[in-house]
Amino acid sequence: MRTVTISYPMLPETVAQYAQPQVVALGQFDGLHLGHASVITSAVALAREAGVPAAVMTFYPHPKDVMGKGDYEGYLTPAKDKQELLAGMGVELLYIIAFNEELSRVSPADFVSVMLLPLQIVTAVVGFDFRFGHKGEGDADTLSELGQGAMKVETVAPFLLDGEKVSSSGIRKSLLSGELDKANAWFGRCYHLRGIVGHGEKRGRTIGFPTANLQLEDRYVIPATGVYAVKVFYRDEVLYGVMNVGVKPTFHEGVTKPSFEIHLFDFASDIYGQELKVDLVSYIRAERKFESIDALIAQIGADAETAKGLLGYHS
Ligand SMILES: Cc1cc2nc3c(=O)[nH]c(=O)nc-3n(C[C@H](O)[C@H](O)[C@H](O)COP(=O)(O)O)c2cc1C
Ligand SMILES: Nc1ncnc2c1ncn2[C@@H]1O[C@H](COP(=O)(O)OP(=O)(O)O)[C@@H](O)[C@H]1O
């Protein structure tokens, strides 16, 4: 998959390089959940049928991040994750439109004439609630009218799971409230975080549970504090472990920024500075303040056993 970052207005060189009959799925697609996947797989299928490339056009940063004056709560799939997932879905071209104040003022008509029609998009595929242009004034009908017959528009119906509409906002709520099973069902995979192993307080090794401290690589949505069973991708190895997302109330007061500490089973290497991708498989319990270190150690041991059971892990 090729990734192309484009600013408004699109330059003639960009048009010259990328104009070709193509099918493009349009949307923010943060999370790439089952609803987004149904839009994207429709676009890929239509592209294959027509014998043209399948593309996705998305915006970065998230419009809410730009317009919300700094209180945006993060991404479910930051750029790198989005790229990896889209490539796995058969998308050949990813257009990332640089979102800023200027773009937020572009009318639906200008957006279509400047950013879409020059690319020779034969079919644009959008979700049922797609909005675009200044103040979200444009929708799928507007897109179709402005396409002047040159660009067809396909709208994909909401994707339902157990009668509920799968949505990024629903996933965010589930992650924040510890309903990981529901979030993962809506993703159609496990929620994951990516980061680099940094230095912690060097206490882990003294209590028999060394923990790799994950420094998140991007502005992820932070899941509920507490203990998780995790599957960890490190280089080409798959490892299993138990992760605490928390502020360690047994040792600290007044900390608000959570740390991400992973104890890996049957593992004893120095991995400082290494990149890990961490799949959150199950939520085990909330974080607590323990009266003694021995009580915390016993609980971590029990958490490790619980996680092994949930992961089907055997030494
Ligand atoms: C599975 C697991 C569960 C944990 N649960 C708690 C907890 O409930 N409360 C708490 O204060 N700390 C908890 N911790 C964090 C430990 O306090 C922490 O790992 C230890 O202090 C080592 O920190 P360090 O890696 O910075 O040296 C947990 C850690 C793990 C690995
Ligand atoms: N089983 C393990 N799980 C996690 N990290 C381990 C493990 N074995 C060794 N390590 C290494 O030890 C470090 C964690 O030790 P710890 O005493 O908790 O130090 P820190 O407070 O710096 O994280 C990890 O960053 C990693 O390099």
PDB file of N, CA, C and O and ligand atoms in Angstrom, residues 200-204 207 211 213 227 242 244 248-251 261 263 285 287-288 290 296 300 303, ligand 1:
ATOM      1  N   GLY A 200      11.472   2.182  34.471  1.00  0.00           N
ATOM      2  CA  GLY A 200      10.510   2.489  35.526  1.00  0.00           C
ATOM      3  C   GLY A 200      11.235   2.750  36.824  1.00  0.00           C
ATOM      4  O   GLY A 200      12.355   3.287  36.819  1.00  0.00           O
ATOM      5  N   GLU A 201      10.618   2.327  37.913  1.00  0.00           N
ATOM      6  CA  GLU A 201      11.212   2.634  39.219  1.00  0.00           C
ATOM      7  C   GLU A 201      12.114   1.506  39.740  1.00  0.00           C
ATOM      8  O   GLU A 201      12.537   1.534  40.889  1.00  0.00           O
ATOM      9  N   LYS A 202      12.334   0.480  38.889  1.00  0.00           N
ATOM     10  CA  LYS A 202      13.221  -0.654  39.200  1.00  0.00           C
ATOM     11  C   LYS A 202      12.749  -1.442  40.426  1.00  0.00           C
ATOM     12  O   LYS A 202      13.554  -2.020  41.144  1.00  0.00           O
ATOM     13  N   ARG A 203      11.467  -1.398  40.696  1.00  0.00           N
ATOM     14  CA  ARG A 203      10.928  -2.107  41.856  1.00  0.00           C
ATOM     15  C   ARG A 203      10.477  -3.503  41.459  1.00  0.00           C
ATOM     16  O   ARG A 203      10.559  -4.440  42.245  1.00  0.00           O
ATOM     17  N   GLY A 204       9.991  -3.593  40.186  1.00  0.00           N
ATOM     18  CA  GLY A 204       9.413  -4.845  39.704  1.00  0.00           C
ATOM     19  C   GLY A 204      10.299  -6.047  39.982  1.00  0.00           C
ATOM     20  O   GLY A 204       9.860  -7.053  40.539  1.00  0.00           O
ATOM     21  N   ILE A 207      10.398  -7.421  43.504  1.00  0.00           N
ATOM     22  CA  ILE A 207       9.223  -8.106  44.062  1.00  0.00           C
ATOM     23  C   ILE A 207       8.890  -9.377  43.272  1.00  0.00           C
ATOM     24  O   ILE A 207       7.827  -9.959  43.435  1.00  0.00           O
ATOM     25  N   THR A 211       8.596  -5.714  35.311  1.00  0.00           N
ATOM     26  CA  THR A 211       7.566  -5.236  34.370  1.00  0.00           C
ATOM     27  C   THR A 211       8.168  -4.289  33.351  1.00  0.00           C
ATOM     28  O   THR A 211       8.826  -3.317  33.709  1.00  0.00           O
ATOM     29  N   ASN A 213       7.966  -1.294  31.114  1.00  0.00           N
ATOM     30  CA  ASN A 213       7.145  -0.063  31.125  1.00  0.00           C
ATOM     31  C   ASN A 213       6.989   0.456  29.711  1.00  0.00           C
ATOM     32  O   ASN A 213       7.958   0.893  29.102  1.00  0.00           O
ATOM     33  N   VAL A 227      -6.066  -4.284  35.482  1.00  0.00           N
ATOM     34  CA  VAL A 227      -5.170  -5.365  35.067  1.00  0.00           C
ATOM     35  C   VAL A 227      -5.754  -6.101  33.850  1.00  0.00           C
ATOM     36  O   VAL A 227      -6.949  -6.419  33.823  1.00  0.00           O
ATOM     37  N   VAL A 242       0.806 -10.186  31.644  1.00  0.00           N
ATOM     38  CA  VAL A 242      -0.258  -9.505  32.370  1.00  0.00           C
ATOM     39  C   VAL A 242       0.169  -8.046  32.517  1.00  0.00           C
ATOM     40  O   VAL A 242       1.338  -7.772  32.797  1.00  0.00           O
ATOM     41  N   ASN A 244      -0.546  -4.050  33.996  1.00  0.00           N
ATOM     42  CA  ASN A 244      -1.285  -3.122  34.844  1.00  0.00           C
ATOM     43  C   ASN A 244      -1.265  -1.744  34.185  1.00  0.00           C
ATOM     44  O   ASN A 244      -0.202  -1.231  33.829  1.00  0.00           O
ATOM     45  N   LYS A 248      -0.429   3.117  40.390  1.00  0.00           N
ATOM     46  CA  LYS A 248       0.226   2.429  41.511  1.00  0.00           C
ATOM     47  C   LYS A 248      -0.098   3.059  42.869  1.00  0.00           C
ATOM     48  O   LYS A 248       0.801   3.564  43.572  1.00  0.00           O
ATOM     49  N   PRO A 249      -1.372   3.046  43.268  1.00  0.00           N
ATOM     50  CA  PRO A 249      -1.769   3.704  44.520  1.00  0.00           C
ATOM     51  C   PRO A 249      -1.123   3.103  45.760  1.00  0.00           C
ATOM     52  O   PRO A 249      -1.053   3.765  46.802  1.00  0.00           O
ATOM     53  N   THR A 250      -0.597   1.876  45.652  1.00  0.00           N
ATOM     54  CA  THR A 250       0.098   1.269  46.792  1.00  0.00           C
ATOM     55  C   THR A 250       1.370   2.053  47.112  1.00  0.00           C
ATOM     56  O   THR A 250       1.794   2.117  48.268  1.00  0.00           O
ATOM     57  N   PHE A 251       1.948   2.677  46.096  1.00  0.00           N
ATOM     58  CA  PHE A 251       3.221   3.370  46.281  1.00  0.00           C
ATOM     59  C   PHE A 251       3.137   4.889  46.136  1.00  0.00           C
ATOM     60  O   PHE A 251       4.039   5.596  46.580  1.00  0.00           O
ATOM     61  N   GLU A 261       2.458  -1.254  32.555  1.00  0.00           N
ATOM     62  CA  GLU A 261       3.530  -2.152  32.983  1.00  0.00           C
ATOM     63  C   GLU A 261       3.161  -3.582  32.668  1.00  0.00           C
ATOM     64  O   GLU A 261       2.119  -4.065  33.122  1.00  0.00           O
ATOM     65  N   HIS A 263       4.192  -7.578  32.811  1.00  0.00           N
ATOM     66  CA  HIS A 263       5.029  -8.697  33.250  1.00  0.00           C
ATOM     67  C   HIS A 263       4.844  -9.819  32.241  1.00  0.00           C
ATOM     68  O   HIS A 263       3.728 -10.304  32.028  1.00  0.00           O
ATOM     69  N   ARG A 285      -9.288  -7.001  36.400  1.00  0.00           N
ATOM     70  CA  ARG A 285      -9.798  -6.321  37.609  1.00  0.00           C
ATOM     71  C   ARG A 285      -9.369  -4.862  37.610  1.00  0.00           C
ATOM     72  O   ARG A 285      -8.480  -4.466  36.847  1.00  0.00           O
ATOM     73  N   GLU A 287      -7.577  -1.497  39.433  1.00  0.00           N
ATOM     74  CA  GLU A 287      -6.387  -1.302  40.252  1.00  0.00           C
ATOM     75  C   GLU A 287      -6.795  -0.931  41.678  1.00  0.00           C
ATOM     76  O   GLU A 287      -7.826  -0.283  41.880  1.00  0.00           O
ATOM     77  N   ARG A 288      -6.004  -1.360  42.683  1.00  0.00           N
ATOM     78  CA  ARG A 288      -6.332  -1.071  44.083  1.00  0.00           C
ATOM     79  C   ARG A 288      -5.088  -0.636  44.845  1.00  0.00           C
ATOM     80  O   ARG A 288      -3.971  -0.887  44.417  1.00  0.00           O
ATOM     81  N   PHE A 290      -2.964  -1.462  48.018  1.00  0.00           N
ATOM     82  CA  PHE A 290      -2.772  -2.596  48.931  1.00  0.00           C
ATOM     83  C   PHE A 290      -2.133  -2.112  50.228  1.00  0.00           C
ATOM     84  O   PHE A 290      -1.352  -1.165  50.230  1.00  0.00           O
ATOM     85  N   LEU A 296       0.197  -7.116  47.729  1.00  0.00           N
ATOM     86  CA  LEU A 296       0.258  -6.774  46.297  1.00  0.00           C
ATOM     87  C   LEU A 296       0.941  -7.904  45.511  1.00  0.00           C
ATOM     88  O   LEU A 296       0.450  -8.335  44.459  1.00  0.00           O
ATOM     89  N   ILE A 300      -0.616  -9.988  42.448  1.00  0.00           N
ATOM     90  CA  ILE A 300      -0.021 -10.037  41.098  1.00  0.00           C
ATOM     91  C   ILE A 300       0.160 -11.493  40.670  1.00  0.00           C
ATOM     92  O   ILE A 300      -0.101 -11.852  39.516  1.00  0.00           O
ATOM     93  N   ASP A 303      -3.150 -12.670  39.641  1.00  0.00           N
ATOM     94  CA  ASP A 303      -3.501 -12.068  38.339  1.00  0.00           C
ATOM     95  C   ASP A 303      -2.803 -12.822  37.204  1.00  0.00           C
ATOM     96  O   ASP A 303      -3.395 -13.059  36.144  1.00  0.00           O
TER      97      ASP A 303
HETATM   98  C1  LIG B   1      -0.371  -7.660  37.116  1.00  0.00           C
HETATM   99  C2  LIG B   1      -0.057  -6.424  37.908  1.00  0.00           C
HETATM  100  C3  LIG B   1      -1.020  -5.885  38.735  1.00  0.00           C
HETATM  101  C4  LIG B   1      -0.759  -4.748  39.487  1.00  0.00           C
HETATM  102  N1  LIG B   1      -1.733  -4.244  40.314  1.00  0.00           N
HETATM  103  C5  LIG B   1      -1.472  -3.166  41.086  1.00  0.00           C
HETATM  104  C6  LIG B   1      -2.465  -2.634  41.965  1.00  0.00           C
HETATM  105  O1  LIG B   1      -3.621  -3.099  42.017  1.00  0.00           O
HETATM  106  N2  LIG B   1      -2.135  -1.584  42.737  1.00  0.00           N
HETATM  107  C7  LIG B   1      -0.871  -1.011  42.692  1.00  0.00           C
HETATM  108  O2  LIG B   1      -0.635  -0.081  43.438  1.00  0.00           O
HETATM  109  N3  LIG B   1       0.067  -1.448  41.831  1.00  0.00           N
HETATM  110  C8  LIG B   1      -0.192  -2.521  41.031  1.00  0.00           C
HETATM  111  N4  LIG B   1       0.763  -2.991  40.169  1.00  0.00           N
HETATM  112  C9  LIG B   1       1.976  -2.191  39.930  1.00  0.00           C
HETATM  113  C10 LIG B   1       3.129  -2.560  40.805  1.00  0.00           C
HETATM  114  O3  LIG B   1       3.020  -1.726  41.906  1.00  0.00           O
HETATM  115  C11 LIG B   1       4.380  -2.268  39.982  1.00  0.00           C
HETATM  116  O4  LIG B   1       4.485  -3.181  38.936  1.00  0.00           O
HETATM  117  C12 LIG B   1       5.607  -2.305  40.814  1.00  0.00           C
HETATM  118  O5  LIG B   1       5.554  -1.248  41.709  1.00  0.00           O
HETATM  119  C13 LIG B   1       6.901  -2.204  39.952  1.00  0.00           C
HETATM  120  O6  LIG B   1       7.037  -0.937  39.366  1.00  0.00           O
HETATM  121  P1  LIG B   1       8.287  -0.586  38.399  1.00  0.00           P
HETATM  122  O7  LIG B   1       8.232  -1.444  37.185  1.00  0.00           O
HETATM  123  O8  LIG B   1       8.118   0.866  38.070  1.00  0.00           O
HETATM  124  O9  LIG B   1       9.546  -0.845  39.150  1.00  0.00           O
HETATM  125  C14 LIG B   1       0.519  -4.125  39.397  1.00  0.00           C
HETATM  126  C15 LIG B   1       1.480  -4.651  38.519  1.00  0.00           C
HETATM  127  C16 LIG B   1       1.213  -5.782  37.779  1.00  0.00           C
HETATM  128  C17 LIG B   1       2.278  -6.325  36.860  1.00  0.00           C
END
